[in-house]
Coordinates of C-alpha atoms in Angstrom, one line a residue:
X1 CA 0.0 0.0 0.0
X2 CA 1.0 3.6 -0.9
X3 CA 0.9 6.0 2.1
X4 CA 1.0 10.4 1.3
X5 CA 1.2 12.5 3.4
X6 CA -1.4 15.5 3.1
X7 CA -1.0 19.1 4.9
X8 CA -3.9 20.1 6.8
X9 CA -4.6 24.1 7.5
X10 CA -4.8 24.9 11.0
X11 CA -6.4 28.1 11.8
X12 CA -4.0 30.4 13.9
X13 CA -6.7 31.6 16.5
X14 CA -7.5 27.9 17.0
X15 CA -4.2 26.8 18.2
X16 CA -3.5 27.0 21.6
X17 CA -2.3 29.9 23.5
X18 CA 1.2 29.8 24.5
X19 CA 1.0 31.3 28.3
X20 CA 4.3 32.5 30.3
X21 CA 4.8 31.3 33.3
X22 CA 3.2 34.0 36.2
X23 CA 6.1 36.3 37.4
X24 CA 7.7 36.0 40.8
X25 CA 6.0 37.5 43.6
X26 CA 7.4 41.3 44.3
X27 CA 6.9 40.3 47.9
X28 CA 9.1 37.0 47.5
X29 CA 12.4 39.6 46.2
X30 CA 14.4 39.7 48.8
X31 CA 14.9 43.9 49.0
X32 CA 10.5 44.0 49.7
X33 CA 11.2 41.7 53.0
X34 CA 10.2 44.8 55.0
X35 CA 7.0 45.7 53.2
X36 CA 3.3 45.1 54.2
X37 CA 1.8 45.2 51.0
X38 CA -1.8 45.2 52.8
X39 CA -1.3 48.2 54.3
X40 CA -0.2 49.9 50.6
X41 CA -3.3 48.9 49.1
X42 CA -5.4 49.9 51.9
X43 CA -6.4 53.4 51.9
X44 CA -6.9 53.1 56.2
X45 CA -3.7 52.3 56.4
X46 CA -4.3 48.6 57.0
X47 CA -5.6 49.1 60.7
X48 CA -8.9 47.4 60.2
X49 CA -6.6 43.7 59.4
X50 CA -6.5 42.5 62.6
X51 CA -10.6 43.1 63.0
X52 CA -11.4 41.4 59.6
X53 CA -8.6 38.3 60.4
X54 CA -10.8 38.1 64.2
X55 CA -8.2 39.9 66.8
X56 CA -11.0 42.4 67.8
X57 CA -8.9 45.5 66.6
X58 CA -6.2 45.1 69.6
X59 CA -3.8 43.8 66.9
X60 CA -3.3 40.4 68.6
X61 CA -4.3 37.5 66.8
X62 CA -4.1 34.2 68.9
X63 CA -1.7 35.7 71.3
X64 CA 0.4 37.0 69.1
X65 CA 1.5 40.6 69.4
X66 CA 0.8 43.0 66.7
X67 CA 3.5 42.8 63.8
X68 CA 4.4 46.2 62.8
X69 CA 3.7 47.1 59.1
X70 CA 7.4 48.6 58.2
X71 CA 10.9 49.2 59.7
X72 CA 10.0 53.0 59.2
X73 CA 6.8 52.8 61.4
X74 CA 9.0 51.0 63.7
X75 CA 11.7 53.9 64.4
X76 CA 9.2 56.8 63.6
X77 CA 9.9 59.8 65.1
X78 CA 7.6 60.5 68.3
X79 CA 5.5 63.4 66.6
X80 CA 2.3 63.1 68.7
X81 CA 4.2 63.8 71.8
X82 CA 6.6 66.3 70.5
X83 CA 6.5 70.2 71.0
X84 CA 5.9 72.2 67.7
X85 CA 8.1 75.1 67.9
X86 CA 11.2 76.7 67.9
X87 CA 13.3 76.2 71.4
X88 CA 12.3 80.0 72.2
X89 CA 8.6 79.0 71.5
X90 CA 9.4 75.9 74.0
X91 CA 11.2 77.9 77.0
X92 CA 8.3 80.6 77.0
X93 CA 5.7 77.3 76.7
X94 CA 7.5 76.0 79.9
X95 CA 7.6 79.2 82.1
X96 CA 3.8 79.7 81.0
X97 CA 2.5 76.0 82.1
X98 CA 5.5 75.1 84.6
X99 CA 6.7 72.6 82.8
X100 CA 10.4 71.0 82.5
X101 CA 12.2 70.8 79.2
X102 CA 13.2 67.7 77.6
X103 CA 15.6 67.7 74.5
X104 CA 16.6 64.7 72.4
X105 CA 19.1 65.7 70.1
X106 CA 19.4 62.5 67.9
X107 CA 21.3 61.7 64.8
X108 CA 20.5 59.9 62.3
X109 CA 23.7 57.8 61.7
X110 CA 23.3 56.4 65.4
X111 CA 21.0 53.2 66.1
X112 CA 20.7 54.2 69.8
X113 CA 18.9 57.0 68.1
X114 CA 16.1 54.8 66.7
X115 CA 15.7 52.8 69.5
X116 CA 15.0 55.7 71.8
X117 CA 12.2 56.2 69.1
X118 CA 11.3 52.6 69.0
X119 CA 11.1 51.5 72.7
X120 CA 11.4 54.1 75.0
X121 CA 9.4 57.1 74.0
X122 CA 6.6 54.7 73.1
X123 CA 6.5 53.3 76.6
X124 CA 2.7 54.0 77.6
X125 CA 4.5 54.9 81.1
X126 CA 6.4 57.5 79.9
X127 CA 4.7 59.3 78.2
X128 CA 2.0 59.8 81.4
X129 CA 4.5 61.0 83.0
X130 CA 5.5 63.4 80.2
X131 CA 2.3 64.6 79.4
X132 CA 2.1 65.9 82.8
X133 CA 5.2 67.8 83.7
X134 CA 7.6 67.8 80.5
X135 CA 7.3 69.1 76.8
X136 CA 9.4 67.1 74.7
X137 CA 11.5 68.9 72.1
X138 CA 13.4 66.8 69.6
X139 CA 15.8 67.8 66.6
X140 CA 19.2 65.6 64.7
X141 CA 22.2 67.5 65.9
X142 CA 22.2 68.8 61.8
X143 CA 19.4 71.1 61.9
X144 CA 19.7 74.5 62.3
X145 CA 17.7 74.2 65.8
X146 CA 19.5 71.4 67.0
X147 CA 23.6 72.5 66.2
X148 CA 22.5 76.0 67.8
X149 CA 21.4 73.7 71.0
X150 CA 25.0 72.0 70.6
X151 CA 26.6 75.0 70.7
X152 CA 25.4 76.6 74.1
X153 CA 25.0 73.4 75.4
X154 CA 26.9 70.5 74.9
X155 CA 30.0 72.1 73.3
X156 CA 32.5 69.0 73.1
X157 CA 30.8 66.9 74.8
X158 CA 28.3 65.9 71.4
X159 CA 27.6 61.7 72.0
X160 CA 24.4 61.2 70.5
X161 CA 21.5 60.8 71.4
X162 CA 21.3 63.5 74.1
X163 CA 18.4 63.7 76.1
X164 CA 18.7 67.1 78.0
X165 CA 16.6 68.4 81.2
X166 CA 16.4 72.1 81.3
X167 CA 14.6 74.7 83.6
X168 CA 12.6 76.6 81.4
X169 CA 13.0 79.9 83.4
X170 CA 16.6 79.9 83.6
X171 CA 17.8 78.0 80.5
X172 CA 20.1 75.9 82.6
X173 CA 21.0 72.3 81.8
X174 CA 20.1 70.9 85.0
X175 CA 20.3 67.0 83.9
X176 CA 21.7 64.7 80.4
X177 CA 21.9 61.2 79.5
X178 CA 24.1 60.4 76.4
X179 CA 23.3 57.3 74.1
X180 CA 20.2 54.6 74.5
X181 CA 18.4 55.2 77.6
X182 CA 15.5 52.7 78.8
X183 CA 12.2 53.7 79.6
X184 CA 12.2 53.1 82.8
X185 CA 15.3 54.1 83.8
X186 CA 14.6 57.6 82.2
X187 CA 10.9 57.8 84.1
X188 CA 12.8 57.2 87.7
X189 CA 14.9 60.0 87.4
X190 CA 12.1 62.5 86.1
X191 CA 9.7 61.4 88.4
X192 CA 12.1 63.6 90.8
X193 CA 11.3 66.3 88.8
X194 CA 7.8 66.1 88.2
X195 CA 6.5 66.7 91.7
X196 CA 8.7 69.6 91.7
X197 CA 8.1 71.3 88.6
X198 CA 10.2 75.1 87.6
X199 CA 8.6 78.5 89.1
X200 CA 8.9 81.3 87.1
X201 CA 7.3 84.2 89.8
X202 CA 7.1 86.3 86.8
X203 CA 4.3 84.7 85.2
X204 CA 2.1 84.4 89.1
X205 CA -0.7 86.4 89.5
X206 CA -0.6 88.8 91.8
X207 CA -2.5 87.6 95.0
X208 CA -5.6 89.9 96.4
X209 CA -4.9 92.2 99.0
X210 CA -6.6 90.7 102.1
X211 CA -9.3 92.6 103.8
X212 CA -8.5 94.3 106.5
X213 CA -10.5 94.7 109.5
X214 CA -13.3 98.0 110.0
X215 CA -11.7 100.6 112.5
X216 CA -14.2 101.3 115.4
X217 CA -16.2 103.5 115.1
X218 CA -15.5 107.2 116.7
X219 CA -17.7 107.9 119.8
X220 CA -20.2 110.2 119.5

């Protein structure tokens, strides 16, 4: 038997399609390890995750802690607690309410300066005790603000992080710390403080003049 071999037309658009193989994961690469692509695609910020995935909104989920969503959330600056102002605007703000002043020069080269941010003025502790007695002032040793404050202040003595107690009626540097200070070692020592908190007579009012008693009368 004689066999030939015939060419049947195939129709392009019925072939097939040829599909690529999906593209790695941008969150598998190992420079996004640090990203929380949930929160970017959520316009609030990703806080309502924990109450969809059932931890209530506390942010723990079966015991867990709350994972934070980015290393810069982590070593944030402490904005909500932070005096907004020049230090002139901060001394007058301390003679007004009788408050102590409390500088933290950072910079931005040191890691003691992100942990203070990180763990110790987050403690819920300390910032009580801040909110009562202290204003918090912070600046990088860089900024105009903040070399000005070396200069008067810390003159050759610049380790960084600085945390600086003044007296906001006399200017004076009446305590430091230098590098990473805990929490709680940084709320014993200003716990001295805040039951004692700066004067400034210039800003009392002045007290009533006390009544004094009738003369008797003259006799008639």
């Amino acid at each position: 038997a004689q066999f030939s071999d015939t060419l049947v037309g195939v129709d392009p658009a019925a072939r097939p399609a040829h599909r690529r193989p999906p593209p790695q994961s941008a969150a598998n690469h190992p420079l996004e390890a640090f990203r929380d692509f949930r929160t970017e695609g959520s316009p609030s910020g990703g806080d309502d995750d924990d109450t969809a995935a059932g931890g209530g909104g506390d942010g723990a989920i079966f015991g867990l802690p709350k994972r934070a969503k980015n290393l810069s959330e982590i070593y944030r600056p402490p904005t909500e607690i932070c005096f907004v102002g020049s230090f002139e605007e901060l001394r007058l703000t301390g003679r007004q309410q009788s408050r102590w002043l409390l500088v933290n020069i950072q910079s931005p080269t040191e890691f003691a300066s992100q942990q203070l941010n990180a763990d110790t003025w987050t403690d819920e502790g300390l910032r009580a005790v801040l909110g009562s007695s202290f204003l918090l002032w912070q600046r990088y040793f860089d900024s105009e603000e903040g070399a000005t404050y070396c200069r008067h202040y810390l003159r050759e003595d610049a380790t960084f992080p600085h945390i600086g107690l003044l007296d906001p009626v006399t200017g004076q540097l009446v305590k430091s710390w230098h590098g990473f200070t805990a929490a709680e070692r940084l709320m014993d020592k200003l716990m001295d403080y805040a039951d004692r908190p700066p004067k400034d007579i210039s800003w009392d009012e002045p007290s009533p003049t006390a009544p004094q008693p009738a003369a008797p009368a003259a006799p008639a």
